[in-house]
Short mmCIF file of C-alpha atoms in Angstrom, two decimals:
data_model
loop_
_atom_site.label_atom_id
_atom_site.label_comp_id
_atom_site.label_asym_id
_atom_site.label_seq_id
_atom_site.Cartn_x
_atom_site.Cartn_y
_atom_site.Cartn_z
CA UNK A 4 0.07 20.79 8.60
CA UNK A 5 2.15 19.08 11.14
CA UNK A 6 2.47 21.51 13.55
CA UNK A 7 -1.69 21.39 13.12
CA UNK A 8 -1.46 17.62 13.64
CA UNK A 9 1.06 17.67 16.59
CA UNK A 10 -1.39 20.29 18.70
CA UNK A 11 -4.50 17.96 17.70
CA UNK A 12 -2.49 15.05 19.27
CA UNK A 13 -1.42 16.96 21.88
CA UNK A 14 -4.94 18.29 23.13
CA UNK A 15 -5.87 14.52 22.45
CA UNK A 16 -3.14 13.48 24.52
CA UNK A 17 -3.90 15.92 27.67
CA UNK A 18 -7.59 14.65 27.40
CA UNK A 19 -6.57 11.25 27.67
CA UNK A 20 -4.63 11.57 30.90
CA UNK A 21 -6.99 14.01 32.58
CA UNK A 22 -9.64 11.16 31.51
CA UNK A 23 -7.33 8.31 33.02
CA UNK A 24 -6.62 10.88 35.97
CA UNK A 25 -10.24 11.49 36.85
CA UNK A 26 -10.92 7.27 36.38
CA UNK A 27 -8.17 6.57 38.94
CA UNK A 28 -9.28 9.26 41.49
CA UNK A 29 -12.82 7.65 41.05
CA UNK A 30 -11.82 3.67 41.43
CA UNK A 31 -9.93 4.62 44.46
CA UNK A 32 -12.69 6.28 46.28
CA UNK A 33 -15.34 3.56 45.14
CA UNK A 34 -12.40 0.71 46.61
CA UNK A 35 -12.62 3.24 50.01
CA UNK A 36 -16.65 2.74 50.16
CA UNK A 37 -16.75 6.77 49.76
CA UNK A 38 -17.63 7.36 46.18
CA UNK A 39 -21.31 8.75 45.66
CA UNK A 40 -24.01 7.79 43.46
CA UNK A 41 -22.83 10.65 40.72
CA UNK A 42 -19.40 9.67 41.12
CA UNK A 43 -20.04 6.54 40.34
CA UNK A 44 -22.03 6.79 37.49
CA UNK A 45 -19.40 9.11 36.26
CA UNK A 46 -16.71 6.65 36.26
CA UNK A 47 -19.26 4.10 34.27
CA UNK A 48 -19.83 6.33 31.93
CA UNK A 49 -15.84 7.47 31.66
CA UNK A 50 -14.53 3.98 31.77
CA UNK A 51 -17.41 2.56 29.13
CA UNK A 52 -16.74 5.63 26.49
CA UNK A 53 -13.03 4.86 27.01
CA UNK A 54 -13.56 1.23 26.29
CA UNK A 55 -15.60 2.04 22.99
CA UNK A 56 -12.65 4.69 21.89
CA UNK A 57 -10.10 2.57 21.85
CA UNK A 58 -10.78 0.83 18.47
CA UNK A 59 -12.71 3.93 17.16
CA UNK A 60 -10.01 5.72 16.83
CA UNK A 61 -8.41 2.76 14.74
CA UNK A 62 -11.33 4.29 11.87
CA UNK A 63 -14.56 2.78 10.89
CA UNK A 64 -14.35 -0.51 9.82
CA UNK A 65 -15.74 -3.42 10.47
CA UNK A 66 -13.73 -4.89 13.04
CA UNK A 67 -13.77 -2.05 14.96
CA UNK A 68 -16.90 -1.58 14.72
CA UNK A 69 -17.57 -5.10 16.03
CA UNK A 70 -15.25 -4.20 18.93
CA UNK A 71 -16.98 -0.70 20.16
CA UNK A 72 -20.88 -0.78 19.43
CA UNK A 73 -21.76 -2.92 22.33
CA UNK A 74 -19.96 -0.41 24.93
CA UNK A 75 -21.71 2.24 22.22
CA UNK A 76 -25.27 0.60 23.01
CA UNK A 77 -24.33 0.91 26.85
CA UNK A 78 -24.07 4.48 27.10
CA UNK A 79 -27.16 5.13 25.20
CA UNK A 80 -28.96 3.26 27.05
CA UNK A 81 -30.52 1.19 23.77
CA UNK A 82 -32.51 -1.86 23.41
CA UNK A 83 -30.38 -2.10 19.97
CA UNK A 84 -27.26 0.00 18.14
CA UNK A 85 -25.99 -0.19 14.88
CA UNK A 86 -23.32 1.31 13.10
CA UNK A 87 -23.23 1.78 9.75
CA UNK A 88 -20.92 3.37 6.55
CA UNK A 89 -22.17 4.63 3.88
CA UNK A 90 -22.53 1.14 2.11
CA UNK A 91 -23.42 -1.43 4.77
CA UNK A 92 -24.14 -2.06 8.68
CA UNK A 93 -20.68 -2.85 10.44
CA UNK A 94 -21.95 -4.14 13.53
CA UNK A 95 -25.16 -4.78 14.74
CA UNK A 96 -25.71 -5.12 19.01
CA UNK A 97 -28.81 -5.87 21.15
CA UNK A 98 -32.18 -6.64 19.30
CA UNK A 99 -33.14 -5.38 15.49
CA UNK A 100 -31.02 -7.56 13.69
CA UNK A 101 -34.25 -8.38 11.50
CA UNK A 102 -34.63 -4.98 10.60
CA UNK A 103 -31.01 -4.84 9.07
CA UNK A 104 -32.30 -3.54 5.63
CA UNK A 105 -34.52 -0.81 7.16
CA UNK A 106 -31.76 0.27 9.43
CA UNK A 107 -29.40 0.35 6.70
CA UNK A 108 -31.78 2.57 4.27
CA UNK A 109 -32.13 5.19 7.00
CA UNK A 110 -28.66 5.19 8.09
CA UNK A 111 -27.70 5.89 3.73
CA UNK A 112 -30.17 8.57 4.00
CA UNK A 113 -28.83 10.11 7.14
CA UNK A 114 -25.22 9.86 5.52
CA UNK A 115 -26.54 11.93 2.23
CA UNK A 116 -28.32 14.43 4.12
CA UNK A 117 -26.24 14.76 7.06
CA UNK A 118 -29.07 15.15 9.55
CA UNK A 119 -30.67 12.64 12.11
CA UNK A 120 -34.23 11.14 12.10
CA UNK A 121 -36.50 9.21 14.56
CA UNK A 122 -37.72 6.45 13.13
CA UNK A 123 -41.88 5.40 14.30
CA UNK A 124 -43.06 1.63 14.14
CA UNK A 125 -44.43 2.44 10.66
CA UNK A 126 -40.74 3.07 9.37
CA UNK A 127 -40.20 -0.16 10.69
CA UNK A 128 -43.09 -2.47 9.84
CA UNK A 129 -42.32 -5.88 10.41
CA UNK A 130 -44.02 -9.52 9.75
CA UNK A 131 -43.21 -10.77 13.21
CA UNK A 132 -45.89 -11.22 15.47
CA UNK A 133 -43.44 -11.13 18.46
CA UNK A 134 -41.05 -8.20 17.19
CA UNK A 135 -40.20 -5.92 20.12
CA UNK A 136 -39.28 -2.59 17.99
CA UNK A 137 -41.03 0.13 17.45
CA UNK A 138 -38.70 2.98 16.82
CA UNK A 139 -35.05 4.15 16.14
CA UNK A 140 -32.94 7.02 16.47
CA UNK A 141 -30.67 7.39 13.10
CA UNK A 142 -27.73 9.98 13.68
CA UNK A 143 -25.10 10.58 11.50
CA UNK A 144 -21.04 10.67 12.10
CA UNK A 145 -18.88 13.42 11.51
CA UNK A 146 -15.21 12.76 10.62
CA UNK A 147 -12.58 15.38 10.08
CA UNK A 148 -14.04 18.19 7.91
CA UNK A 149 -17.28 17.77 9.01
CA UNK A 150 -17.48 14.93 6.35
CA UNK A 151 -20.33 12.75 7.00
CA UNK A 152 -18.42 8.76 7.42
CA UNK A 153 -21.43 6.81 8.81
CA UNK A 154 -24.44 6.77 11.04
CA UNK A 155 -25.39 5.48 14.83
CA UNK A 156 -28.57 4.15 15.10
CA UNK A 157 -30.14 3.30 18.87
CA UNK A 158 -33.33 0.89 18.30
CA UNK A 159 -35.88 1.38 20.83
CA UNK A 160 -38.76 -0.95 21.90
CA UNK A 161 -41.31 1.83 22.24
CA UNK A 162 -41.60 5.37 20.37
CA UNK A 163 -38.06 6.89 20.43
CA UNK A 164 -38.10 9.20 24.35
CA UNK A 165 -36.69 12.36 23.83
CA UNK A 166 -33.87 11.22 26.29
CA UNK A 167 -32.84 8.21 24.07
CA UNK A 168 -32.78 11.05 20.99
CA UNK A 169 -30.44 13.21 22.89
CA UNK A 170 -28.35 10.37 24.06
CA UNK A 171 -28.32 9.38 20.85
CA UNK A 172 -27.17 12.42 18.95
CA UNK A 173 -24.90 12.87 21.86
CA UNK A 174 -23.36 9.59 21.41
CA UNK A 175 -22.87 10.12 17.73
CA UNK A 176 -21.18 13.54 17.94
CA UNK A 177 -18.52 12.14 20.38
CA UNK A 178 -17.77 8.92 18.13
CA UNK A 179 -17.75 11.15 15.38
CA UNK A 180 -15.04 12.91 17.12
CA UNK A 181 -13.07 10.00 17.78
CA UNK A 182 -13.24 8.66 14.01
CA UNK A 183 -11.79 12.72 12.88
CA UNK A 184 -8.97 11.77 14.90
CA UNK A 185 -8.23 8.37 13.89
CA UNK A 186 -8.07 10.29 10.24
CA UNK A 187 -5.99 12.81 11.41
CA UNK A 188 -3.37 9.99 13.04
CA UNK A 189 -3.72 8.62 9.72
CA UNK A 190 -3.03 12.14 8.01
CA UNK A 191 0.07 12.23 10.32
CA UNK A 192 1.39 9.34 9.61
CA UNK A 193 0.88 9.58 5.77
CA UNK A 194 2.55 12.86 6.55
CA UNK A 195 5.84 11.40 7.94
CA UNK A 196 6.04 9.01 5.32
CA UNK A 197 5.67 11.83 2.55
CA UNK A 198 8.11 13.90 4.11
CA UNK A 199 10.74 10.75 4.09
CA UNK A 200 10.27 10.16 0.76
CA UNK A 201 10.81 13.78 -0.15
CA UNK A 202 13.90 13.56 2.01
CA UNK A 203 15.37 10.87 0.00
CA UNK A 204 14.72 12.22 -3.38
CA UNK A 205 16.44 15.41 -1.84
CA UNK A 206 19.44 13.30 -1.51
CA UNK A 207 19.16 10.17 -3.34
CA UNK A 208 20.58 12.06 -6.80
CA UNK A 209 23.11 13.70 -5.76
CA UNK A 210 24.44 11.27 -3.88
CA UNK A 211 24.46 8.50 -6.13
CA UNK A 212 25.99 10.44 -8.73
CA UNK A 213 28.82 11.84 -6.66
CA UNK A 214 29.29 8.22 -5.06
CA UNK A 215 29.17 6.37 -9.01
CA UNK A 216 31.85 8.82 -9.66
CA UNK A 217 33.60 7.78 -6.92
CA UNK A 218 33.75 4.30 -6.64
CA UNK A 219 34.83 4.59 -10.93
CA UNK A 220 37.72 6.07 -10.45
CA UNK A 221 39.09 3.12 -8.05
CA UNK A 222 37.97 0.23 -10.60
CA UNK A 223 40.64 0.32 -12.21
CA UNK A 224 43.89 1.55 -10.12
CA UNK A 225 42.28 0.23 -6.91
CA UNK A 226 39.84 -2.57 -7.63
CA UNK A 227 40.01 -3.99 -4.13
CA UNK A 228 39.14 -0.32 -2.57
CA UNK A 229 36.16 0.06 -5.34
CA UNK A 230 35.00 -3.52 -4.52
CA UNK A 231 34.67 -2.03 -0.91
CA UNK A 232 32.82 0.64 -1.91
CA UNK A 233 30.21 -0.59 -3.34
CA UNK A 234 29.58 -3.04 -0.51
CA UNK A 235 29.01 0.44 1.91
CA UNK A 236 27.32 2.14 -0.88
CA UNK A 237 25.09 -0.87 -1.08
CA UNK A 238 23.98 -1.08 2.87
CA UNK A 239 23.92 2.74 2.59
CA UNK A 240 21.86 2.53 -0.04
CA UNK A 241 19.70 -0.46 1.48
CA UNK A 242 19.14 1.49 5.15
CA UNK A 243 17.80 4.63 3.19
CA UNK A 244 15.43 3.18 1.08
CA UNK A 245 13.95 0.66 3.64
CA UNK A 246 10.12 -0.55 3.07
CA UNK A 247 9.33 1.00 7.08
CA UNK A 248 9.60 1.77 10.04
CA UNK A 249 9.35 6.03 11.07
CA UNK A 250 11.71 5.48 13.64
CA UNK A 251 15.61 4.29 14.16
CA UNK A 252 18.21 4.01 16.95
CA UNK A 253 21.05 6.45 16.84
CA UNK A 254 23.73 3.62 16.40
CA UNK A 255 21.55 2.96 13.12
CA UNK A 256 21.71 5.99 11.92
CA UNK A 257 25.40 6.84 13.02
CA UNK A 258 26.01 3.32 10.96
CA UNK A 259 24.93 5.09 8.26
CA UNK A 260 26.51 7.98 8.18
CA UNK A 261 29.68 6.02 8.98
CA UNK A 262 28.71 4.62 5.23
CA UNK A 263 28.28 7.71 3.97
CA UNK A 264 31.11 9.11 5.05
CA UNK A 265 33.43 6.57 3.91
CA UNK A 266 32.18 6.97 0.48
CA UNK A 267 32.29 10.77 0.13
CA UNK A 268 36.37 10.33 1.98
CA UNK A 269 36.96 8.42 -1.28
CA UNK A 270 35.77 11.50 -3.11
CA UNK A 271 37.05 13.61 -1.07
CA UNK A 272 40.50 12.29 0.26
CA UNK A 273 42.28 13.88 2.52
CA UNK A 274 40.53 17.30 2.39
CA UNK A 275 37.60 15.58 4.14
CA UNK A 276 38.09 15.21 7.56
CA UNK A 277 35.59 13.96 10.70
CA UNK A 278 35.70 14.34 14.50
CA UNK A 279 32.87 11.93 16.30
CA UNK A 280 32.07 12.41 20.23
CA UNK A 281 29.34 9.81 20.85
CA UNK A 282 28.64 8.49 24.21
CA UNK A 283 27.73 5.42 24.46
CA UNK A 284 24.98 5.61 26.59
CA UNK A 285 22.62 7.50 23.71
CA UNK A 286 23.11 4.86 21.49
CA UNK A 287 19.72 3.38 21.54
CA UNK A 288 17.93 6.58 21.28
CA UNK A 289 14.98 7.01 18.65
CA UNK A 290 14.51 9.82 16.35
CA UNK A 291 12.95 9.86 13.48
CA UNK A 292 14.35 8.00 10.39
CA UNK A 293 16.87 9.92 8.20
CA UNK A 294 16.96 12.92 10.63
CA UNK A 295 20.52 13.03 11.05
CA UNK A 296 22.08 12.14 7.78
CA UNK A 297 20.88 14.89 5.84
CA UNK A 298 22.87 17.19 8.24
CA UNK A 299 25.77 15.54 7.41
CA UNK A 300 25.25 15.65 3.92
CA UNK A 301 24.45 19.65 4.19
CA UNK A 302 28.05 19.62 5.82
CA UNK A 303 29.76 18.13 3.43
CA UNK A 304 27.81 18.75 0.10
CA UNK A 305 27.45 22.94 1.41
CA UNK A 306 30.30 23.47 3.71
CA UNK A 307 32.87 21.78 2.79
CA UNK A 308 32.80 21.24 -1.03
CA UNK A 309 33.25 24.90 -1.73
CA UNK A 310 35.74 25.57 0.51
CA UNK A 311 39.71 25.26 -0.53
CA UNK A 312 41.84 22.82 1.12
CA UNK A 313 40.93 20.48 4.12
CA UNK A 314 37.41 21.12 5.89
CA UNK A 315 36.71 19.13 9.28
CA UNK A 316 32.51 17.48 10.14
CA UNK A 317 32.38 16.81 13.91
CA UNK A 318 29.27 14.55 14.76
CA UNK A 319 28.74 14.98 18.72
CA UNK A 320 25.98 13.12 20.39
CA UNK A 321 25.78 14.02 24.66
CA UNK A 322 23.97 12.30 27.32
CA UNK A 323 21.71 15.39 29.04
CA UNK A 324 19.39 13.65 31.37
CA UNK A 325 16.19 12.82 30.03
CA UNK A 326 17.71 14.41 26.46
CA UNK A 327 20.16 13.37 24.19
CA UNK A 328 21.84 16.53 22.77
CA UNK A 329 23.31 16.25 19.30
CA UNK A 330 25.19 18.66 16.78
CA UNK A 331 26.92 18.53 13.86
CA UNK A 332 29.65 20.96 12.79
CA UNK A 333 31.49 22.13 9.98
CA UNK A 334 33.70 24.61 9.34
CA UNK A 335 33.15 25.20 6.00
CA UNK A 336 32.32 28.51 4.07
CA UNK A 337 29.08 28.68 5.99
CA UNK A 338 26.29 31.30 4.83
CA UNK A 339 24.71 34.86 5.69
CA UNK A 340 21.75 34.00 8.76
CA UNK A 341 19.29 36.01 6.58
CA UNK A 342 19.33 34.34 3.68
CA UNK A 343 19.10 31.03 5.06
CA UNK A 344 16.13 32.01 7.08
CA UNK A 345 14.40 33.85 4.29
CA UNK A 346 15.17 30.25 1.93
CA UNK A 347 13.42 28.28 5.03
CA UNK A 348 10.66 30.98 4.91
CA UNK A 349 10.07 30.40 1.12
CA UNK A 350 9.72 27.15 1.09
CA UNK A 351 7.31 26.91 4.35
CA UNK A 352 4.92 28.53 1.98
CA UNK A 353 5.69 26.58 -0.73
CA UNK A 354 7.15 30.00 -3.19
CA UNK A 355 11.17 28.25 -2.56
CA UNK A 356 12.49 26.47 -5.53
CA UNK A 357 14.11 23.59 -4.24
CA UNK A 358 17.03 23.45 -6.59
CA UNK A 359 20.87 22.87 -5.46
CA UNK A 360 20.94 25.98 -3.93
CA UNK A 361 17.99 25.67 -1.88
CA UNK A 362 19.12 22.06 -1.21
CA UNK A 363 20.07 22.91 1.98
CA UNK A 364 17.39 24.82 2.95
CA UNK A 365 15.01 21.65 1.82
CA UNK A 366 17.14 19.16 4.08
CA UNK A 367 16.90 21.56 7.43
CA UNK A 368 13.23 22.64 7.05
CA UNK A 369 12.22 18.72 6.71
CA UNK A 370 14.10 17.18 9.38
CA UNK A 371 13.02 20.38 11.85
CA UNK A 372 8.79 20.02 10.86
CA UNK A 373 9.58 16.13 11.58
CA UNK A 374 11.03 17.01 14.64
CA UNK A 375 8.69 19.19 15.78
CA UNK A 376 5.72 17.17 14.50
CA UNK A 377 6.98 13.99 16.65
CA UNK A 378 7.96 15.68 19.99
CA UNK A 379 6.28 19.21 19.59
CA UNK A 380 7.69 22.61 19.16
CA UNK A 381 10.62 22.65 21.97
CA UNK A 382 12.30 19.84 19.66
CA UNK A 383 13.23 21.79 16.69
CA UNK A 384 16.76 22.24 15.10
CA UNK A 385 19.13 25.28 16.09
CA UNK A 386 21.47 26.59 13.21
CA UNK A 387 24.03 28.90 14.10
CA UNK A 388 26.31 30.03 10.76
CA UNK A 389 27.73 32.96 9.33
CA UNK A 390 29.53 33.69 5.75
CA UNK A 391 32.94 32.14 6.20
CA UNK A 392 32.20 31.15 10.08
CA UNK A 393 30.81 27.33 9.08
CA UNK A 394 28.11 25.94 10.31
CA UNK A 395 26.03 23.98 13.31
CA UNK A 396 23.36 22.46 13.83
CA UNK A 397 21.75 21.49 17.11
CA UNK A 398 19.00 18.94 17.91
CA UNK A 399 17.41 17.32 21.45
CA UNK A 400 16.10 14.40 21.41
CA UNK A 401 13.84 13.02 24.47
CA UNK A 402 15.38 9.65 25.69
CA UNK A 403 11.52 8.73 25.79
CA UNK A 404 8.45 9.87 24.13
CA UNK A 405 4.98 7.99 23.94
CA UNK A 406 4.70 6.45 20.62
CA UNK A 407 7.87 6.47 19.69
CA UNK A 408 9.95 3.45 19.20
CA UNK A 409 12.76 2.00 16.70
CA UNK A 410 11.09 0.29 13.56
CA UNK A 411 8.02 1.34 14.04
#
């Protein structure tokens, strides 16, 4: 699903800029006194549906209803425009306001059905002497899965033209558009969040255990040392189970591991080892939250633990550009290629059992769909291993991506 999301976005994305593109090309030429009559009605109509999809794709609610239906009314062409859910008229523009209830009706039946209607003056009967409508166009608005979200209505002051229908329907089939997106940023995002939390139940237990175990044996013989301990295992503890935020810094994240690390040294002692290479200038880098931990617990909890004597993590983090390249190493027992890809493959379908053996298969496939999902395909981890060679595993990381900022 988030490779489906990422391409959505990314079409999204390419439309936008040709859009912007095209509106820039067209100001310049009007500024120059050479644009023609089309091209300027073009860039109206461009720069008005841009205005209107701004808080559409925020999803229909009130406010942003409020916010889009008058630029909605303009490129219609409408005396009048409502939109509606399936309860209650969001926002009402332009004359008709008196005919809420009546607007509202049609717009619930639309919504049931699915399909438009024209509405005459007897659909609309009125006890104003003065009222000025006599007809209305009532479409309905498709969100993602063709689901029917709302309705559009244009209120005319003479029997609905066949041009204010088509505008109409027209109208409603692009908003519809941009409400399926604003649910599929929303699927996205839920997305991200679902795949962190699976992330930390990955390696919340095991963790936690190991690091109780830990910190227990120094209470006694050590109780300074345990009393430090449980200070990192409690801003360890606090940074991974933080209320938001998608994104961190790499110096937040490399904090954490630091914590990590110091923790899993006590457990280890000196058969633990660790080699960092940071430079400094990729310290303020954003990637997505928890993306690099888990690939130094796969290190230490798959590499190293089953191999005899001391084992060595190196964390390296390089300045490439407009990329910040970063692997971590171990040179642990490692694991046959095949099976690691076949365990990926598994659970990609959903047939894997995620148990301690898979564990590291779980870790790898999350943080390279979350990679993937935020930057696109190009992004995604390497792993290079082989039985008794160790393991690493490479990431890139753009320096900066649209959307994509610490804490947010």
């Amino acid at each position: 699903m988030g490779g489906n999301l990422s391409a959505v976005v990314g079409v999204v994305s390419l439309v936008t800029a040709l859009t912007a593109a095209l509106l820039a090309v067209l100001r310049l030429r009007a500024r120059r006194g050479i644009a023609t009559a089309t091209q300027r009605a073009t860039y109206e109509v461009l720069h008005t549906a841009g205005l209107a999809a701004e808080p559409l794709r925020a999803g229909l609610s009130a406010a942003g209803a409020t916010k889009a239906v008058r630029h909605l009314r303009a490129l219609v062409g409408a005396v009048g425009l409502a939109l509606t859910d399936a309860d209650e008229v969001l926002a009402l523009d332009g004359r008709g306001t008196h005919h809420g209830e009546q607007l509202l009706a049609a717009a619930q039946r639309s919504v049931v059905t699915g399909r438009s209607t024209v509405l005459g003056e007897s659909d609309l009967h009125c006890d104003r002497v003065d009222c000025p409508i006599r007809g209305a166009v009532v479409a309905p608005l498709h969100g993602a899965d063709a689901r029917v979200v709302g309705a559009l209505v244009a209120i005319a002051d003479s029997a609905p033209a066949p041009g204010l229908v088509q505008a109409t329907l027209e109208t409603a089939h692009w908003a519809g558009n941009q409400l399926a997106l604003a649910e599929l940023d929303s699927s996205r995002e839920r997305l991200a969040r679902a795949e962190v939390r699976a992330l930390r139940a990955q390696i919340s237990p095991h963790f936690i255990y190991n690091a109780l175990t830990a910190i227990g044996s120094f209470v006694r013989t050590d109780p300074e040392r345990a009393r430090e301990l449980i200070l990192e295992f409690a801003e360890f503890t606090r940074y991974s189970f933080r209320a938001h935020g998608e994104f961190t810094t790499l110096a937040e994240e490399l904090r954490s591991i630091d914590r990590y690390l110091t923790i899993e040294r006590a457990r280890f002692g000196d058969r633990l080892q660790v080699r960092l290479q940071i430079a400094p200038e990729v310290l303020p880098v954003t990637l997505p939250f928890l993306c690099l931990q888990p690939l130094v617990e796969n290190a230490v909890r798959h590499g190293l633990s089953r191999k005899p004597g001391t084992g060595m993590v190196s964390i390296e983090a390089r300045d490439a550009g407009a990329e910040c390249h970063i692997t971590v190493e171990d040179d642990g027992v490692g694991m046959d290629p095949t099976t690691l890809t076949a365990g990926i493959a598994e659970l990609a379908r959903g047939t894997g059992d995620p148990g301690d053996d898979q564990g590291q298969h779980v870790g790898l496939s999350n943080v390279d769909e979350r990679l993937r999902s935020v930057f696109g395909d190009r992004f995604g981890l390497v792993v290079e291993t082989g039985l008794g060679s160790g393991t690493r595993v490479s990431m890139r990381v753009p320096k900066f991506h649209p959307g994509v900022r610490a804490g947010s």
